[in-house]
Short mmCIF file of C-alpha atoms in Angstrom, two decimals:
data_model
loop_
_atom_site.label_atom_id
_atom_site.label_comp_id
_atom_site.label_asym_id
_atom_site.label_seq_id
_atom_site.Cartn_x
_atom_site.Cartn_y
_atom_site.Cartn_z
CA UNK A 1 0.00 0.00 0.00
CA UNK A 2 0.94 3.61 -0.67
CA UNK A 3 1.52 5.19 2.02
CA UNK A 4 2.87 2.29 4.11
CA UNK A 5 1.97 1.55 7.06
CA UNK A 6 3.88 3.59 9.43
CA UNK A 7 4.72 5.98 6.69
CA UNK A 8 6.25 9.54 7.71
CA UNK A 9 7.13 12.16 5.74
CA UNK A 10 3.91 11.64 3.43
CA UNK A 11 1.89 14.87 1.73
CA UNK A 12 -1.14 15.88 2.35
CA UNK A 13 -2.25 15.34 -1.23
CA UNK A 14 -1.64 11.72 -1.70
CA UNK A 15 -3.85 9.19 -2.89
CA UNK A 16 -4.04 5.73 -1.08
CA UNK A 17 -3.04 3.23 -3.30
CA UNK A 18 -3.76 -0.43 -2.62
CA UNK A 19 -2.21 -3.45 -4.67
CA UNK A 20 -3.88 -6.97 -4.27
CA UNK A 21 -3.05 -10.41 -5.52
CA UNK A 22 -5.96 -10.69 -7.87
CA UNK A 23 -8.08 -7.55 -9.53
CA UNK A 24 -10.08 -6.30 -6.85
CA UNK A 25 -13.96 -5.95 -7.62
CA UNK A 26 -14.92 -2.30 -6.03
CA UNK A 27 -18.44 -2.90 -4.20
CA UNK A 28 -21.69 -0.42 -4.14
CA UNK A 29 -21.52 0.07 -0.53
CA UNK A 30 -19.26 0.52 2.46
CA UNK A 31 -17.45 3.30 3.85
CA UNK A 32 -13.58 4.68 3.60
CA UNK A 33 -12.54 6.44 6.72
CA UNK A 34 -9.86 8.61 7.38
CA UNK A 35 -9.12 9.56 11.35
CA UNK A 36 -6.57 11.71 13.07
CA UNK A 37 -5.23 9.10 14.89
CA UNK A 38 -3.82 11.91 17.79
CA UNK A 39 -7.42 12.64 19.17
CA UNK A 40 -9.64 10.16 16.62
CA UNK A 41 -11.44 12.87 14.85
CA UNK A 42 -13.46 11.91 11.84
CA UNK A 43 -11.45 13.58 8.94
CA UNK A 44 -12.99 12.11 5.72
CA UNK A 45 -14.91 9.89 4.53
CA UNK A 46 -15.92 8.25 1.53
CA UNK A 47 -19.35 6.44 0.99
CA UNK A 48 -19.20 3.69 -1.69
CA UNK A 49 -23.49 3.71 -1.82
CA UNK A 50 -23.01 7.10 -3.69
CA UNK A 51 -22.81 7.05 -7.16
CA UNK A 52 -19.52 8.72 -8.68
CA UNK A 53 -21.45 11.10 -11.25
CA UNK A 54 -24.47 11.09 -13.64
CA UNK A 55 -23.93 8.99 -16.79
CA UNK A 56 -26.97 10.20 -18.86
CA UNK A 57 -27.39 13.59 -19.80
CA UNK A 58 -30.32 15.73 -18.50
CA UNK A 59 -32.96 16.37 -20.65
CA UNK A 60 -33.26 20.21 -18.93
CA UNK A 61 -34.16 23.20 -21.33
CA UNK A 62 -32.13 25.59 -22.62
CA UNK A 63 -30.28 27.37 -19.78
CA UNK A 64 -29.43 31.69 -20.10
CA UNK A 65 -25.70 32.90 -19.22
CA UNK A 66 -25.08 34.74 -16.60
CA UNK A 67 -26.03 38.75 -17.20
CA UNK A 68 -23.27 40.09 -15.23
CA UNK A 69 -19.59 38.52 -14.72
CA UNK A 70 -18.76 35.69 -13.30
CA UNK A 71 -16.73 36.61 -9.94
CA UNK A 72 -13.35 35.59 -8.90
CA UNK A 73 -12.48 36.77 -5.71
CA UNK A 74 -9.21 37.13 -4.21
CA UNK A 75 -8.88 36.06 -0.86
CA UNK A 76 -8.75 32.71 1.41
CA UNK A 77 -9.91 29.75 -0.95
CA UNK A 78 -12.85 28.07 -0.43
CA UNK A 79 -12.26 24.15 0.50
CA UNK A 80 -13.92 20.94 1.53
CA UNK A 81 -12.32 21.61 4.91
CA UNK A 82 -14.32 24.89 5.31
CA UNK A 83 -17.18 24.88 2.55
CA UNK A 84 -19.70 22.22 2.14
CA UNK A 85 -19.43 20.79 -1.45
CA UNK A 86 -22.25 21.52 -3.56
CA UNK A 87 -22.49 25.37 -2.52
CA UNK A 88 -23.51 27.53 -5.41
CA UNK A 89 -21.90 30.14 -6.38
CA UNK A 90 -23.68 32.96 -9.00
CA UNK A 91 -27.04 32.12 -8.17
CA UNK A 92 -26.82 28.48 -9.75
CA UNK A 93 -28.79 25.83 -8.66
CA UNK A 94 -27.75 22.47 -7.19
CA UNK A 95 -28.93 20.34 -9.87
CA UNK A 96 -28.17 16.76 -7.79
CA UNK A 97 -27.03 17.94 -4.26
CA UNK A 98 -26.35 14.61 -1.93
CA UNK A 99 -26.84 12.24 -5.46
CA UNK A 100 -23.95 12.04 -6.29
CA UNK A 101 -19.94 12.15 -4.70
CA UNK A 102 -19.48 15.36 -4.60
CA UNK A 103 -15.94 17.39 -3.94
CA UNK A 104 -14.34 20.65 -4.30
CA UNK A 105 -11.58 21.18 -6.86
CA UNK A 106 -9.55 24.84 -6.89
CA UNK A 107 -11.73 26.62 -4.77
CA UNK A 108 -15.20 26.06 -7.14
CA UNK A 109 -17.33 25.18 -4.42
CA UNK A 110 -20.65 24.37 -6.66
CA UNK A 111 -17.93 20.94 -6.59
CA UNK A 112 -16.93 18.28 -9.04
CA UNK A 113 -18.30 14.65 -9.46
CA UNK A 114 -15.85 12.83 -9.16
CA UNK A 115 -15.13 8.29 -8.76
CA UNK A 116 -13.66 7.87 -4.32
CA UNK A 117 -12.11 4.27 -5.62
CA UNK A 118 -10.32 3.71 -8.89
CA UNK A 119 -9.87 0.38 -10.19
CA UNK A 120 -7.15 -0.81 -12.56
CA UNK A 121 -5.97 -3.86 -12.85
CA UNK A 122 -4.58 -5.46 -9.48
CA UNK A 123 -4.72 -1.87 -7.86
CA UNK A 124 -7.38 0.35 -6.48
CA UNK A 125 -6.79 3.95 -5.54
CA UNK A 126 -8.53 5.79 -3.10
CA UNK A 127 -9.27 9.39 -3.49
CA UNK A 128 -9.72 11.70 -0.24
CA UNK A 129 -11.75 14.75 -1.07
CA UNK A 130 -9.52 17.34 -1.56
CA UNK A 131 -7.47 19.11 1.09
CA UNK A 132 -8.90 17.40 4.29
CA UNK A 133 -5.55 16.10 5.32
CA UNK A 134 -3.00 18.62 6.93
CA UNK A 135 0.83 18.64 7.03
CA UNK A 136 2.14 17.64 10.78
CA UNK A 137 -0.28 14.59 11.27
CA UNK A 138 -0.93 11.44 12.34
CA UNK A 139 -4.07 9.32 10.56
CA UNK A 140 -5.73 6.08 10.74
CA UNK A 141 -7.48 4.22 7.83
CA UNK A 142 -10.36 2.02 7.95
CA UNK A 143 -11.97 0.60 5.37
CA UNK A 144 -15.61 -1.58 6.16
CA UNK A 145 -15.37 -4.82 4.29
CA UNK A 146 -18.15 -3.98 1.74
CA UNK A 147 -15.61 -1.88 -0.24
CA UNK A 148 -13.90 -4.63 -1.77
CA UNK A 149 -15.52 -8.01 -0.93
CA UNK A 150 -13.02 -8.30 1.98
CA UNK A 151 -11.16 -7.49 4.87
CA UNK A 152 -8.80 -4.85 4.94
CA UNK A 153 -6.28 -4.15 7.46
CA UNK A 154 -6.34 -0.65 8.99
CA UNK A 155 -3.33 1.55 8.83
CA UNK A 156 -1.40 4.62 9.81
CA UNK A 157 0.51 7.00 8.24
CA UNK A 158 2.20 10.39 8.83
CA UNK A 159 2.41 13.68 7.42
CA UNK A 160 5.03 15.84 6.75
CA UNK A 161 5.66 18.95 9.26
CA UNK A 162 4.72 21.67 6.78
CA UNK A 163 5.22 22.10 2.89
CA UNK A 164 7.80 24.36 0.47
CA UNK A 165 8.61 27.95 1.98
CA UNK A 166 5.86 30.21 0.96
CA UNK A 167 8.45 32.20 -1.72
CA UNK A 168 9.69 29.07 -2.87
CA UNK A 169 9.95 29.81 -7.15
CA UNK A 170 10.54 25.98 -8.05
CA UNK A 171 8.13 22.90 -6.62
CA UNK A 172 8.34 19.20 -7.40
CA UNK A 173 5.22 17.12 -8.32
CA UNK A 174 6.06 13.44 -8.32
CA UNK A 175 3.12 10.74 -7.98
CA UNK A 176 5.07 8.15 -6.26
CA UNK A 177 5.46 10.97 -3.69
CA UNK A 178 8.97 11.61 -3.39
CA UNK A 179 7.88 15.32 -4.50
CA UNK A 180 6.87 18.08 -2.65
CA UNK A 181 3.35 16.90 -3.70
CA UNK A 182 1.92 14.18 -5.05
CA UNK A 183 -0.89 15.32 -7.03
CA UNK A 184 -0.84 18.51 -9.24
CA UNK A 185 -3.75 19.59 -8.21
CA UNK A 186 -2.21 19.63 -5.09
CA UNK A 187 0.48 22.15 -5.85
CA UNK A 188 -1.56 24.34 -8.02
CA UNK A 189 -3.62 24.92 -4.28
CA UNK A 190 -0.49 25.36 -2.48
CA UNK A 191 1.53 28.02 -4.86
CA UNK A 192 0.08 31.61 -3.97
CA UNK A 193 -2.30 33.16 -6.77
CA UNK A 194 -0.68 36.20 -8.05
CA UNK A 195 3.37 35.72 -6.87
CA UNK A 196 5.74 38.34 -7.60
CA UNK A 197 7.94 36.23 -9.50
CA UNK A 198 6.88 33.19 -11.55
CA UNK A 199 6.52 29.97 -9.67
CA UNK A 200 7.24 27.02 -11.61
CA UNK A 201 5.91 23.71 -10.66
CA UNK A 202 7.67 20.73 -12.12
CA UNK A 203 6.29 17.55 -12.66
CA UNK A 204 8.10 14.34 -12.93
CA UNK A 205 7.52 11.61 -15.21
CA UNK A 206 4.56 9.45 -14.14
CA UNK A 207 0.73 9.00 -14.42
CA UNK A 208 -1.74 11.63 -12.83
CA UNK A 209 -5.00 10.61 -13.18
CA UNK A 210 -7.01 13.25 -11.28
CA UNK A 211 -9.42 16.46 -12.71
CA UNK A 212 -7.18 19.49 -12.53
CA UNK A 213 -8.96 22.71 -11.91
CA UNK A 214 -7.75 26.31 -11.23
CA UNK A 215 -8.88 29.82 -11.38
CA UNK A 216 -8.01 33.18 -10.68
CA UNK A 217 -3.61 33.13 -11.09
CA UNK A 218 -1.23 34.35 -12.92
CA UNK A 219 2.50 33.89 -13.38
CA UNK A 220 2.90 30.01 -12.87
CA UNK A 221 4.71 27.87 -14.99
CA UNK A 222 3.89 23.95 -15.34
CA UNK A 223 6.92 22.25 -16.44
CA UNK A 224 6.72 18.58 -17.17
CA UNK A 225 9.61 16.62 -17.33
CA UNK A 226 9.50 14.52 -20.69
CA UNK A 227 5.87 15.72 -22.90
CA UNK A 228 5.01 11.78 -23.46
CA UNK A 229 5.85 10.50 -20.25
CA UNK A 230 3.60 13.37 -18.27
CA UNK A 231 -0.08 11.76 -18.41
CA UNK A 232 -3.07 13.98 -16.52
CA UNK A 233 -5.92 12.65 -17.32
CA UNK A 234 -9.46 11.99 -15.81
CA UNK A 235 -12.62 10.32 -17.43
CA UNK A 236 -14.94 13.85 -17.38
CA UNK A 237 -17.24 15.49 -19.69
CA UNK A 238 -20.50 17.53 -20.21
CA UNK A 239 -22.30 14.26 -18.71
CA UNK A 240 -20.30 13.41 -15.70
CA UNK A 241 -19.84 17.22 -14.44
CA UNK A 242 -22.80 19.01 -16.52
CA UNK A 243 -23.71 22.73 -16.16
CA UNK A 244 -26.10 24.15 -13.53
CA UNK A 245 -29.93 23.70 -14.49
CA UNK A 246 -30.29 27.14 -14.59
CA UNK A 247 -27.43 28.25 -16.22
CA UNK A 248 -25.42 27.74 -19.14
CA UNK A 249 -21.62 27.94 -19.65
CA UNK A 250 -19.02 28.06 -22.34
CA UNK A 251 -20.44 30.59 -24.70
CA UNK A 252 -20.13 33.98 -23.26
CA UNK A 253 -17.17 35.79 -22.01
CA UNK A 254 -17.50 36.23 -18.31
CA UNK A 255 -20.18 33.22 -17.80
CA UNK A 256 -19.88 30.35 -15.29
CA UNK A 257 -17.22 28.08 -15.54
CA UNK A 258 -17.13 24.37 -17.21
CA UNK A 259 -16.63 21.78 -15.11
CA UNK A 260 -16.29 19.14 -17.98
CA UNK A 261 -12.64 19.42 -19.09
CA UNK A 262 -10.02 17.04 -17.54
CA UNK A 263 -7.86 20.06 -17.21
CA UNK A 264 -9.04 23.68 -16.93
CA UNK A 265 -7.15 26.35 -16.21
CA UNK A 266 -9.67 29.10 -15.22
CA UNK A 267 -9.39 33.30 -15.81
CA UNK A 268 -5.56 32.45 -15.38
CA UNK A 269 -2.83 35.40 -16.48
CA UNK A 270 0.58 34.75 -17.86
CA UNK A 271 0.00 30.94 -16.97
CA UNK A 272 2.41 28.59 -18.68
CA UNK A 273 1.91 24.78 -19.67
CA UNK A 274 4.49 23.21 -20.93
CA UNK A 275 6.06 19.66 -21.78
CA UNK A 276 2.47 17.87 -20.75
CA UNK A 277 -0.42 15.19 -21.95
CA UNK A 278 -3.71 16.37 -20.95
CA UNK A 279 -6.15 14.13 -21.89
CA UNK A 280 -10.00 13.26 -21.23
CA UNK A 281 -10.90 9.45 -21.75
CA UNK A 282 -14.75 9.98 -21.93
CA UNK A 283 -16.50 11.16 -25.58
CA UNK A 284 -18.95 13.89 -25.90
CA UNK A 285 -18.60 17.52 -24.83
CA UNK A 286 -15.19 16.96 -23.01
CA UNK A 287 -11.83 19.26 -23.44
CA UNK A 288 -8.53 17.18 -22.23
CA UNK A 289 -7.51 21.15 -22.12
CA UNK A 290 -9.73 24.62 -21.34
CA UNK A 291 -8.02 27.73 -20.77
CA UNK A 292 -9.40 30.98 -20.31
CA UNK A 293 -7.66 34.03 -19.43
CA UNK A 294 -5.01 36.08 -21.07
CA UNK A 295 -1.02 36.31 -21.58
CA UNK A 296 -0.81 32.35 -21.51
CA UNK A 297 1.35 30.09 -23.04
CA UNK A 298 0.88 26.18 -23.92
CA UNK A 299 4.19 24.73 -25.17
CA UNK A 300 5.12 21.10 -26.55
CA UNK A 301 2.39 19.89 -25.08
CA UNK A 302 -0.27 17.02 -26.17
CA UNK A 303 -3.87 17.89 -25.62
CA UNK A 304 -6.77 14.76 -26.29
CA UNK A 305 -10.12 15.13 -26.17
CA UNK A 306 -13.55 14.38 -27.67
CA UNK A 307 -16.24 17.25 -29.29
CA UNK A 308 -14.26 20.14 -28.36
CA UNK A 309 -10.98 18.88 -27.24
CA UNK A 310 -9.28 22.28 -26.93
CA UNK A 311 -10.72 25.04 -26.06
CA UNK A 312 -9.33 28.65 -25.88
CA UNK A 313 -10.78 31.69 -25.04
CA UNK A 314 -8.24 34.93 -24.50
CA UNK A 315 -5.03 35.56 -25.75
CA UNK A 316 -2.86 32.42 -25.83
CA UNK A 317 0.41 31.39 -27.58
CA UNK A 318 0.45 27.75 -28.74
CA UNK A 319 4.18 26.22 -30.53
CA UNK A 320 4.40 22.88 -30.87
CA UNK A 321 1.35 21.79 -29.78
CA UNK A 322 -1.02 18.66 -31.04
CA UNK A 323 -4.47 18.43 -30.78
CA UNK A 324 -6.19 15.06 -30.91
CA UNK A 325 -10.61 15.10 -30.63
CA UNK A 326 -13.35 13.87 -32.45
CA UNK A 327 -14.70 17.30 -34.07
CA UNK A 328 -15.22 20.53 -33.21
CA UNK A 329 -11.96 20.07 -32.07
CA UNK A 330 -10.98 23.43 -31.26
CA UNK A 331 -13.43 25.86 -29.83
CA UNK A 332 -13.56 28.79 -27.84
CA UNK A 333 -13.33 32.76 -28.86
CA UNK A 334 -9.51 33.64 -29.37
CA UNK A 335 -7.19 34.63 -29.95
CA UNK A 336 -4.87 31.97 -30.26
CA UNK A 337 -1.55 31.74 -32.69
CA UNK A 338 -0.79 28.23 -32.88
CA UNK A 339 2.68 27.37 -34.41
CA UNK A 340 4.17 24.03 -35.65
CA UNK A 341 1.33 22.11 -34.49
CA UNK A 342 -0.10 18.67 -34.81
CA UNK A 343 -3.76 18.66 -34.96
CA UNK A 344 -6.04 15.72 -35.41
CA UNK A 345 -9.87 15.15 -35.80
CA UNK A 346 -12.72 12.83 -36.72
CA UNK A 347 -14.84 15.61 -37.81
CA UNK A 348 -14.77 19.80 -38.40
CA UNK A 349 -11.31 20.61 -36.77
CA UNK A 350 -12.85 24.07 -35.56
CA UNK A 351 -16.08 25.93 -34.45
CA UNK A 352 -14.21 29.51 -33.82
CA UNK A 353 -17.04 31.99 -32.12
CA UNK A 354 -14.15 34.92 -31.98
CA UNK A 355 -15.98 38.21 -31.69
CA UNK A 356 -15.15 41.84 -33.86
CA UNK A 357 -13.33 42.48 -30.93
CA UNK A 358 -10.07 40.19 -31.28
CA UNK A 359 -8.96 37.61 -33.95
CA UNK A 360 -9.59 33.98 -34.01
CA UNK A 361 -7.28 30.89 -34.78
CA UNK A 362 -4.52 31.69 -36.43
CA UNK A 363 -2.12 28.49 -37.83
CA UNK A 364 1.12 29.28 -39.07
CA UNK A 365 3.33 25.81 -40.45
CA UNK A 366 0.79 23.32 -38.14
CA UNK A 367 -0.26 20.24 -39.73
CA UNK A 368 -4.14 19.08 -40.57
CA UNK A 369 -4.74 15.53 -40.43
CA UNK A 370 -8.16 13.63 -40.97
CA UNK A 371 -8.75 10.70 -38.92
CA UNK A 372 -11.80 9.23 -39.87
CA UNK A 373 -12.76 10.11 -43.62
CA UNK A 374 -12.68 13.74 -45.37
CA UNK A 375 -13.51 16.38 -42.78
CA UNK A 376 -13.65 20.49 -42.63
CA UNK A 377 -11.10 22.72 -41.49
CA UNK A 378 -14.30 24.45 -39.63
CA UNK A 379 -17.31 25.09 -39.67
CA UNK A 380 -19.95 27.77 -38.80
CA UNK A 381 -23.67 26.51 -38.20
CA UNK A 382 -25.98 28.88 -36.49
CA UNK A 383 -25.89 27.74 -32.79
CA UNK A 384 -29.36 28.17 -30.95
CA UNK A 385 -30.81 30.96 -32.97
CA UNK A 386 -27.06 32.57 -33.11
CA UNK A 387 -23.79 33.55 -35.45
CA UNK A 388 -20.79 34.14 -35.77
CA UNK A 389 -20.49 36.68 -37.91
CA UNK A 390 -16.65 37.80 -37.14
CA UNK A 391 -15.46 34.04 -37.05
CA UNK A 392 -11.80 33.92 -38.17
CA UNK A 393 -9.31 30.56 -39.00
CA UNK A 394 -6.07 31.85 -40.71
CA UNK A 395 -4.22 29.20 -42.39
CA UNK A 396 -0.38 30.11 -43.18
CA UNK A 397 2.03 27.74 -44.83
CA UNK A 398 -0.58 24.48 -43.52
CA UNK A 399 -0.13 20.74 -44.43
CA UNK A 400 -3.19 19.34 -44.81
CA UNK A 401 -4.41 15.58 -44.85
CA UNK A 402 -7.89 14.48 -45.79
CA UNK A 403 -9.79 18.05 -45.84
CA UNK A 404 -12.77 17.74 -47.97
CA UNK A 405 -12.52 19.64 -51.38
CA UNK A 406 -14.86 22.33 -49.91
CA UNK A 407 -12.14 22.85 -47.31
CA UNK A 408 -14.70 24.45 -45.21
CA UNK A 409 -17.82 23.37 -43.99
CA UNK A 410 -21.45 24.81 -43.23
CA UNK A 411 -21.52 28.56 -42.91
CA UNK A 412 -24.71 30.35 -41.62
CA UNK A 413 -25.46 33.90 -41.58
CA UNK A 414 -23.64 36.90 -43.58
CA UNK A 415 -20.48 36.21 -44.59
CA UNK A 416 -19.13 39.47 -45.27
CA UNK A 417 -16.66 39.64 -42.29
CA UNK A 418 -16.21 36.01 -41.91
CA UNK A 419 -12.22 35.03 -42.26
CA UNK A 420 -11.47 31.81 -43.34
CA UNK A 421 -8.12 32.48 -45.48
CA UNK A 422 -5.31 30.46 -46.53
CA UNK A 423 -2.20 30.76 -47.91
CA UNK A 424 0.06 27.67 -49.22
CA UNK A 425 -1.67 25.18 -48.49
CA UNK A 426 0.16 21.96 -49.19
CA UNK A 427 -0.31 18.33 -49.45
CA UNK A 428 1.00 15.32 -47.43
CA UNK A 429 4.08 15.43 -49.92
CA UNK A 430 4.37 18.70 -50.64
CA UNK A 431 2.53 19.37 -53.78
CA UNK A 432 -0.24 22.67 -53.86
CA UNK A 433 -3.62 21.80 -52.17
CA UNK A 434 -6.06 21.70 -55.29
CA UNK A 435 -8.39 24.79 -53.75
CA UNK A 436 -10.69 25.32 -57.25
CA UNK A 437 -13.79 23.81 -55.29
CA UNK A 438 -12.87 25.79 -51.92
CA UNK A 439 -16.20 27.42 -49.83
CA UNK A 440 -17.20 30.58 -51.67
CA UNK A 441 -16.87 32.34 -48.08
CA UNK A 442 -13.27 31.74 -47.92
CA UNK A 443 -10.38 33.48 -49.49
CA UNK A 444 -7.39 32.29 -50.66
CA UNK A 445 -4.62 34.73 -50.11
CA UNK A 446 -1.31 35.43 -52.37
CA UNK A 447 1.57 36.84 -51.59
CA UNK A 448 1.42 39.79 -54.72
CA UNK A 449 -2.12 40.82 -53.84
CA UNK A 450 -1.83 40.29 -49.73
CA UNK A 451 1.99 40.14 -48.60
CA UNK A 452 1.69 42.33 -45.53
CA UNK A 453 -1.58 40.17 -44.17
CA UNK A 454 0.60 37.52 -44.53
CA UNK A 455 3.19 39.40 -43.08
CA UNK A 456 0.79 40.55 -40.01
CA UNK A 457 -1.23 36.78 -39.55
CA UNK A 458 2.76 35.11 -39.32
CA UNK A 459 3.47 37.30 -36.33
CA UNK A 460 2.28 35.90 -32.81
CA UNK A 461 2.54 40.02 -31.53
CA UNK A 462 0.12 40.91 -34.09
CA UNK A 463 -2.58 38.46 -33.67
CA UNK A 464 -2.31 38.49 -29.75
CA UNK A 465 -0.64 41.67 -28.52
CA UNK A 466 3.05 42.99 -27.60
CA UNK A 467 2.79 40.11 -25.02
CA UNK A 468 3.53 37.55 -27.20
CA UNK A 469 6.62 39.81 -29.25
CA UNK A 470 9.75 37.09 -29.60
#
């Protein structure tokens, strides 16, 4: 078991893993309890009768967004150790309180579904809710035989006296838990918000299967160690953690947050992910990567997902990235300059809703690969009674694999300001794209007729702001 028994010197973010002989089979009942062992105080516990999450989605009517802001307040971060998951925040509505499990994640205390015991293969992990156990501490944990089928012997453990210093600029994440955490989650509650110099958290090779959620900072870098070998990933979508009944997310700048991305970084500044996989194993509506915010960076990293795999809304720099959904692959409101990336997808590769405001998606030498039969580059359906009549994808110097001769799919509304340009276009093995059947709405741009666009679209400073000047 992980921690041992007798353990010292563990964080207060671990998991408890357990390894058996056979593969355990994970019961519908029975409880997980975690004491202080010191004065044998209750400190967690997990109830197997609960259901992890919903698995259908609710037939509910169309929801409104939110008419004013969504607010992120500065200050002391809500918790499971002083907020009762399931607390709504901007007026939602619980749509399942006590239903389902139930925890918070990065202060959002409307809470996450999320599964107490994961099973694979001869080992079960055990998920505390989320920042219940303290540094300096003795526990005890019992688990009733229900759980698995069995008895298992209670155990001990210790934690360690206190964490990094509270200035500390570098922090280790390693999942076998010879880190300074063990969970990133974990670190991204302990580094402060808004530091005055950038905080990087580094995290080791290994396997972090866990929902990652967190709002409201700036100036943190997440530095994996090796891009392939870095795995967070979580089974979560529009199904398992759906919106509030009452109100609708996604769409409108300001609205209330998803909860259905594996990994969401959340009205984040100058936040920087690099050298990762982020990846959500469930289809539907589910991003392996949302980001929303400004001044951030996403580097050499691998993002998989289903319908809307990526999404990006505010200004974000993207080299070296690949992208790997099912369609609609990348959506959100810009702008975002990707460079020398990989993307992949069943269906439409985009659905860009960028207003007049600020440009779209903007693709300079990034590769366009089909994965399923001919698809779209994007495309632009009316979406509940509304356009996009601004909607921009700016294709410079592409490679592209499979795209339909069309290149571009449904497109509702005026077209007038609609953007959907390329220039070069090439093949698989570097012969011209044949674009004589391309989408009326698009444009196909040349370098004697539009040199300085092309000029202006190549330049990350241009499309995002002097933020992004290199």
């Amino acid at each position: 078991m992980q921690p041992a028994h007798g353990a010292q010197q563990v964080n207060p973010d671990t998991h408890l893993v357990l390894r058996f002989d056979q593969p355990p089979v994970l019961g519908t009942s029975g409880l997980i309890r975690i004491y202080d062992a010191a004065s044998g105080r209750l400190v967690d516990a997990l109830d197997l009768s609960i259901p992890a999450g919903p698995t259908e989605r609710t037939k509910l009517p169309a929801a409104p967004y939110l008419s004013t802001p969504y607010v992120y307040a500065d200050g002391p971060r809500a918790t499971n150790a002083n907020t009762k998951a399931g607390t709504p925040s901007a007026g939602a509505e619980p749509g399942d309180a006590g239903k389902y499990q139930l925890t918070i994640i990065g202060g959002f205390t409307d809470g996450f579904h999320f599964h107490p015991v994961i099973v694979r293969d001869k080992t079960a992990t055990i998920y505390p809710h989320n920042n219940l156990l303290e540094y300096g501490k003795r526990y005890r944990v019992q688990i009733d035989d229900a759980v698995f089928g069995h008895a298992v012997k209670a155990w001990e453990f210790s934690t360690r006296p206190g964490g990094p210093a509270a200035d500390a600029q570098r922090v280790v994440v390693s999942a076998d838990g010879t880190g300074d955490f063990n969970t990133v989650q974990g670190a991204l509650d302990y580094v402060p918000d808004h530091p005055v110099r950038r905080v990087t958290i580094f995290v080791r090779n290994g396997d972090y299967e866990e929902i990652v959620y967190f709002r409201n900072k700036s100036n943190i870098t997440l530095q994996g160690e090796q891009r392939d070998k870095v795995r967070i990933h979580y089974a979560n979508n529009e199904v398992f953690n759906p919106h509030p009944p009452n109100i609708s997310t996604n769409e409108v700048a300001g609205t209330f947050p998803s909860r259905r991305a594996a990994f969401a970084a959340d009205n984040v500044k100058a936040v920087h992910l690099r050298d990762l996989t982020l990846e959500t194993t469930l289809a539907g509506q589910a991003e392996g990567l949302l980001i929303t915010g400004a001044e951030n960076i996403v580097a050499n990293t691998t993002v998989i997902g289903s319908g809307d795999a990526l999404q990006v809304n505010g200004s974000t720099y993207l080299p070296g990235v690949k992208v790997v959904g099912h369609g609609d692959t990348i959506l959100g409101r810009g702008p975002a300059f990707f460079e020398r990336c990989d993307i992949q997808s069943r269906h439409a590769f985009m659905w860009i809703r960028n207003p007049a405001t600020n440009h779209g998606n903007v693709f300079v030498d990034c590769r366009f690969t089909a994965i399923g039969g001919q698809t779209e580059l994007a495309r632009l359906p009316a979406n509940k009674g509304k356009n996009y009549p601004y909607a921009e994808a700016v294709l410079i110097n592409a490679t592209l694999s499979g795209i339909s001769p069309a290149g571009w799919g449904q497109i509702d509304g005026d077209t007038a300001n609609v953007r959907f340009w390329e220039y070069n276009s090439r093949n698989a093995d570097g012969t011209p794209v044949d674009v004589s059947q391309r989408h009326p709405a698009s444009r196909q741009l040349t370098m004697e007729k539009d040199a300085q666009t092309i000029r202006n679209y190549s330049n990350p400073a241009w499309v995002l702001g002097d933020w992004a000047r290199h």
